[in-house]
Short mmCIF file of C-alpha atoms in Angstrom, two decimals:
data_model
loop_
_atom_site.label_atom_id
_atom_site.label_comp_id
_atom_site.label_asym_id
_atom_site.label_seq_id
_atom_site.Cartn_x
_atom_site.Cartn_y
_atom_site.Cartn_z
CA VAL A 21 153.24 61.61 -78.41
CA GLY A 22 154.88 58.20 -78.10
CA GLN A 23 158.34 59.48 -78.96
CA VAL A 24 161.42 59.32 -76.74
CA VAL A 25 162.11 62.56 -74.85
CA LEU A 26 165.21 63.54 -72.89
CA PRO A 27 165.73 65.85 -69.89
CA GLY A 28 166.00 69.44 -71.09
CA ASP A 29 163.67 69.07 -74.08
CA LEU A 30 161.05 71.82 -74.30
CA LEU A 31 157.59 70.75 -75.46
CA LEU A 32 155.36 73.38 -77.02
CA LEU A 33 151.85 73.25 -78.40
CA PRO A 34 151.08 74.27 -81.99
CA ALA A 35 149.79 77.78 -82.56
CA HIS A 36 146.17 76.63 -82.90
CA TYR A 37 145.01 74.15 -80.29
CA ASP A 38 142.26 71.93 -81.74
CA GLU A 39 140.66 69.24 -79.56
CA ASP A 40 139.39 67.37 -82.66
CA ALA A 41 142.69 67.42 -84.50
CA GLU A 42 144.43 64.12 -85.11
CA GLY A 43 148.11 63.42 -84.56
CA GLU A 44 150.58 64.75 -82.05
CA ARG A 45 149.58 67.80 -80.05
CA LEU A 46 153.06 68.55 -78.74
CA ARG A 47 156.20 69.07 -80.78
CA LEU A 48 159.90 69.57 -80.06
CA SER A 49 160.35 72.92 -81.77
CA ALA A 50 159.74 76.60 -81.27
CA GLY A 51 156.14 77.73 -81.16
CA THR A 52 153.64 79.89 -79.39
CA ALA A 53 152.40 79.55 -75.83
CA PRO A 54 149.97 76.69 -75.09
CA GLN A 55 146.30 77.50 -75.43
CA GLY A 56 143.64 75.68 -73.44
CA ARG A 57 143.82 73.72 -70.21
CA LEU A 58 146.19 70.77 -69.91
CA LEU A 59 147.52 68.68 -67.04
CA CYS A 60 151.24 68.26 -66.49
CA GLY A 61 152.13 64.82 -65.12
CA PRO A 62 155.30 63.11 -63.85
CA GLY A 63 158.43 63.83 -65.86
CA LEU A 64 157.20 67.23 -67.05
CA ARG A 65 157.41 70.68 -65.51
CA ARG A 66 155.94 73.97 -66.65
CA SER A 67 158.58 76.34 -67.99
CA GLY A 68 157.51 79.62 -69.56
CA ALA A 69 155.61 78.94 -72.77
CA GLY A 70 155.85 75.17 -72.63
CA LEU A 71 156.66 72.02 -70.68
CA LEU A 72 160.20 71.09 -69.69
CA VAL A 73 161.12 67.41 -69.68
CA THR A 74 162.81 66.26 -66.45
CA LYS A 75 162.98 62.49 -67.09
CA CYS A 76 164.05 60.25 -69.94
CA GLY A 77 161.23 58.12 -71.33
CA LEU A 78 158.26 57.96 -73.68
CA LEU A 79 155.86 60.89 -73.94
CA ARG A 80 152.31 59.78 -73.13
CA HIS A 81 148.93 61.47 -73.52
CA ARG A 82 145.50 60.85 -72.04
CA PRO A 83 142.56 62.56 -73.77
CA GLY A 84 139.62 64.06 -71.96
CA GLY A 85 139.14 67.60 -70.72
CA GLY A 86 142.21 69.57 -71.67
CA GLY A 87 144.29 66.41 -71.86
CA ALA A 88 147.08 65.12 -69.64
CA TYR A 89 150.71 64.60 -70.64
CA TRP A 90 153.41 62.70 -68.78
CA VAL A 91 156.66 60.83 -69.35
CA ASP A 92 156.56 57.05 -68.94
CA SER A 93 159.99 56.16 -67.58
CA GLN A 94 161.62 53.13 -65.94
CA GLN A 95 163.33 54.76 -62.98
CA LYS A 96 164.61 52.67 -60.08
CA ARG A 97 164.45 55.20 -57.24
CA TYR A 98 161.11 56.67 -56.27
CA VAL A 99 160.80 60.46 -56.29
CA PRO A 100 157.85 61.76 -54.19
CA VAL A 101 155.09 63.43 -56.20
CA LYS A 102 152.24 65.46 -54.70
CA GLY A 103 149.04 63.41 -54.63
CA ASP A 104 150.75 60.01 -54.88
CA HIS A 105 149.46 57.28 -52.57
CA VAL A 106 152.38 55.39 -51.04
CA ILE A 107 153.20 52.83 -48.34
CA GLY A 108 155.59 54.15 -45.69
CA ILE A 109 157.36 52.46 -42.78
CA VAL A 110 157.46 54.35 -39.48
CA THR A 111 161.10 54.75 -38.48
CA ALA A 112 160.92 57.27 -35.62
CA LYS A 113 158.69 59.46 -33.47
CA ALA A 114 159.78 63.08 -33.20
CA GLY A 115 157.39 64.96 -30.91
CA ASP A 116 154.08 65.32 -32.72
CA VAL A 117 155.48 64.08 -36.02
CA PHE A 118 156.25 60.58 -37.29
CA ARG A 119 159.14 59.91 -39.67
CA LEU A 120 158.40 57.48 -42.49
CA ASP A 121 160.65 55.67 -44.93
CA VAL A 122 158.97 55.93 -48.34
CA GLY A 123 161.90 54.79 -50.46
CA GLY A 124 162.93 58.31 -51.48
CA SER A 125 166.09 60.28 -50.87
CA GLU A 126 164.80 61.51 -47.48
CA PRO A 127 162.13 60.42 -44.99
CA ALA A 128 158.63 61.88 -45.07
CA SER A 129 156.87 63.50 -42.13
CA LEU A 130 153.39 62.62 -40.89
CA SER A 131 151.56 64.58 -38.20
CA TYR A 132 149.53 62.66 -35.62
CA LEU A 133 146.62 64.99 -36.47
CA ALA A 134 146.65 63.79 -40.10
CA PHE A 135 144.42 60.80 -39.24
CA GLU A 136 140.63 60.63 -39.31
CA GLY A 137 139.17 61.60 -35.93
CA ALA A 138 142.57 62.38 -34.40
CA THR A 139 142.77 65.12 -31.75
CA LYS A 140 145.30 66.18 -29.13
CA ARG A 141 143.61 63.85 -26.64
CA ASN A 142 142.69 61.07 -29.06
CA ARG A 143 146.01 60.23 -30.69
CA PRO A 144 146.40 57.36 -33.15
CA ASN A 145 148.26 54.31 -31.89
CA VAL A 146 151.25 54.38 -34.24
CA GLN A 147 154.42 52.49 -33.33
CA VAL A 148 157.85 52.31 -34.91
CA GLY A 149 157.78 49.64 -37.62
CA ASP A 150 154.10 50.10 -38.51
CA LEU A 151 153.07 50.36 -42.16
CA ILE A 152 151.19 53.52 -43.14
CA TYR A 153 149.22 54.01 -46.35
CA GLY A 154 148.80 57.70 -47.15
CA GLN A 155 149.26 60.39 -49.75
CA PHE A 156 151.66 63.28 -50.24
CA VAL A 157 150.38 66.83 -49.73
CA VAL A 158 153.84 68.40 -49.99
CA ALA A 159 156.45 67.00 -52.37
CA ASN A 160 158.98 69.14 -54.18
CA LYS A 161 162.73 69.44 -54.46
CA ASP A 162 162.96 72.32 -51.95
CA MET A 163 160.86 70.95 -49.07
CA GLU A 164 160.61 67.83 -46.95
CA PRO A 165 157.87 65.44 -48.15
CA GLU A 166 154.75 65.55 -46.00
CA MET A 167 152.07 62.85 -45.85
CA VAL A 168 148.49 62.69 -44.60
CA CYS A 169 146.03 59.84 -44.08
CA ILE A 170 142.87 61.84 -44.80
CA ASP A 171 141.36 63.33 -47.95
CA SER A 172 140.11 66.88 -48.48
CA SER A 173 136.87 66.11 -46.60
CA GLY A 174 138.68 64.73 -43.53
CA LYS A 175 137.82 61.07 -44.24
CA SER A 176 140.36 58.27 -44.27
CA SER A 177 139.18 56.82 -47.64
CA GLY A 178 141.07 53.60 -46.99
CA MET A 179 144.24 55.31 -45.77
CA GLY A 180 145.83 54.79 -42.37
CA ILE A 181 147.65 52.01 -40.52
CA ILE A 182 147.91 48.74 -42.44
CA GLY A 183 147.21 45.52 -40.54
CA GLN A 184 150.06 43.61 -38.94
CA ASP A 185 149.33 40.33 -40.74
CA GLY A 186 150.35 40.27 -44.37
CA PHE A 187 153.40 40.40 -46.60
CA LEU A 188 155.19 43.54 -47.80
CA PHE A 189 157.46 43.39 -50.83
CA LYS A 190 158.89 45.72 -53.46
CA VAL A 191 158.48 45.71 -57.25
CA SER A 192 159.45 48.07 -60.04
CA LEU A 193 157.64 51.37 -60.45
CA GLY A 194 156.56 50.36 -63.95
CA LEU A 195 154.73 47.30 -62.63
CA ILE A 196 152.94 49.40 -60.01
CA ARG A 197 151.60 51.73 -62.70
CA LYS A 198 150.44 48.71 -64.69
CA LEU A 199 148.63 47.22 -61.67
CA LEU A 200 146.96 50.55 -60.86
CA ALA A 201 145.65 50.97 -64.41
CA PRO A 202 141.84 50.76 -64.75
CA LYS A 203 140.59 47.25 -65.53
CA CYS A 204 143.97 45.64 -64.86
CA GLU A 205 143.78 42.04 -66.11
CA ILE A 206 146.39 40.82 -63.62
CA ILE A 207 144.32 41.84 -60.57
CA GLN A 208 141.11 40.47 -62.09
CA GLU A 209 142.72 37.09 -62.81
CA LEU A 210 144.24 36.85 -59.32
CA SER A 211 140.90 37.67 -57.68
CA GLN A 212 139.42 34.57 -59.34
CA LEU A 213 142.18 32.41 -57.86
CA TYR A 214 142.06 33.39 -54.16
CA PRO A 215 140.30 36.04 -52.08
CA PHE A 216 142.90 38.49 -50.80
CA GLU A 217 143.54 42.05 -49.63
CA LEU A 218 145.92 44.21 -51.64
CA VAL A 219 147.46 47.64 -51.05
CA LEU A 220 149.50 49.23 -53.84
CA GLY A 221 151.89 52.12 -53.23
CA MET A 222 153.20 54.32 -56.02
CA ASN A 223 156.64 53.99 -54.41
CA GLY A 224 156.88 50.37 -55.57
CA ARG A 225 155.67 48.69 -52.37
CA ILE A 226 152.87 46.14 -52.28
CA TRP A 227 151.14 44.72 -49.20
CA VAL A 228 149.11 41.56 -49.69
CA LYS A 229 147.18 39.29 -47.33
CA ALA A 230 145.26 36.10 -48.14
CA LYS A 231 143.54 33.49 -45.97
CA THR A 232 146.67 31.39 -45.48
CA VAL A 233 150.40 32.00 -45.63
CA GLN A 234 150.69 29.64 -48.61
CA GLN A 235 148.09 31.56 -50.63
CA THR A 236 149.76 34.85 -49.72
CA LEU A 237 153.16 33.64 -50.95
CA ILE A 238 151.64 32.30 -54.18
CA ILE A 239 150.11 35.72 -54.93
CA VAL A 240 153.40 37.44 -54.10
CA ASN A 241 155.34 35.17 -56.47
CA ILE A 242 152.83 35.73 -59.28
CA LEU A 243 152.93 39.52 -58.87
CA GLU A 244 156.73 39.52 -58.88
CA ALA A 245 156.91 37.31 -61.98
CA CYS A 246 154.07 38.84 -64.03
CA GLU A 247 156.26 41.77 -65.10
CA TYR A 248 158.36 39.41 -67.22
CA MET A 249 155.53 37.12 -68.38
CA THR A 250 153.26 37.42 -71.39
CA ALA A 251 149.49 37.32 -70.93
CA GLU A 252 149.40 33.73 -72.22
CA GLN A 253 152.16 32.57 -69.85
CA ARG A 254 150.38 34.23 -66.92
CA LYS A 255 147.07 32.53 -67.77
CA GLN A 256 148.78 29.14 -68.02
CA ALA A 257 150.41 29.60 -64.61
CA LEU A 258 147.10 30.63 -63.02
CA ALA A 259 145.27 27.72 -64.65
CA LYS A 260 147.86 25.31 -63.25
CA LEU A 261 147.45 26.75 -59.75
CA SER A 262 143.65 26.69 -59.91
CA GLY A 263 143.82 23.03 -60.97
CA ASN A 264 145.72 22.21 -57.81
#
């Protein structure tokens, strides 16, 4: 864990899986089939007795339960992943299906019934150019990506059409993962500066809205620059803005 892995590497668990054991759980050598439950995240794919690496990056691990493994990579183009929450732009209406640009290699489809309370008579008011926040239910290399705006219980849970007022911009996928991390210091510090609304998409898109256009643009500039700033530089910039 923490080492650089390349596409094609096969990761196998040691013969005896011990939750209390210290050190790396996965190794790049021959071994027996994995024992116990583990979650396979982005950059990894199950292959026979192990996990096959599909992206170049650093191998990461999150303890708890059976443990989760994924590859932390700095890719530029977004690849849809099942369960990811993204921001899409409606590009066309095709019968009962909307086509959305999610920044991937092909557009995603969204049924008009995939909204909370939507029926054949009560259709959602979705127009070309609207921003949609939803999650993928189908996303693999052999099928067209499909999105929904409801969870497993049929509730919207914050998903749906994003308001017209606001500013949409794009950042790197690495920054999005950092902002979505629990107890993100960047979001906490910004919330003390101005009250604002924020929607983060795993496809690198961010929608933000503050009370005024000036405050909105200040937050946008800080979010775009924070990827290349240290924590001390960020705090100095925020302190200067709060003083004004």
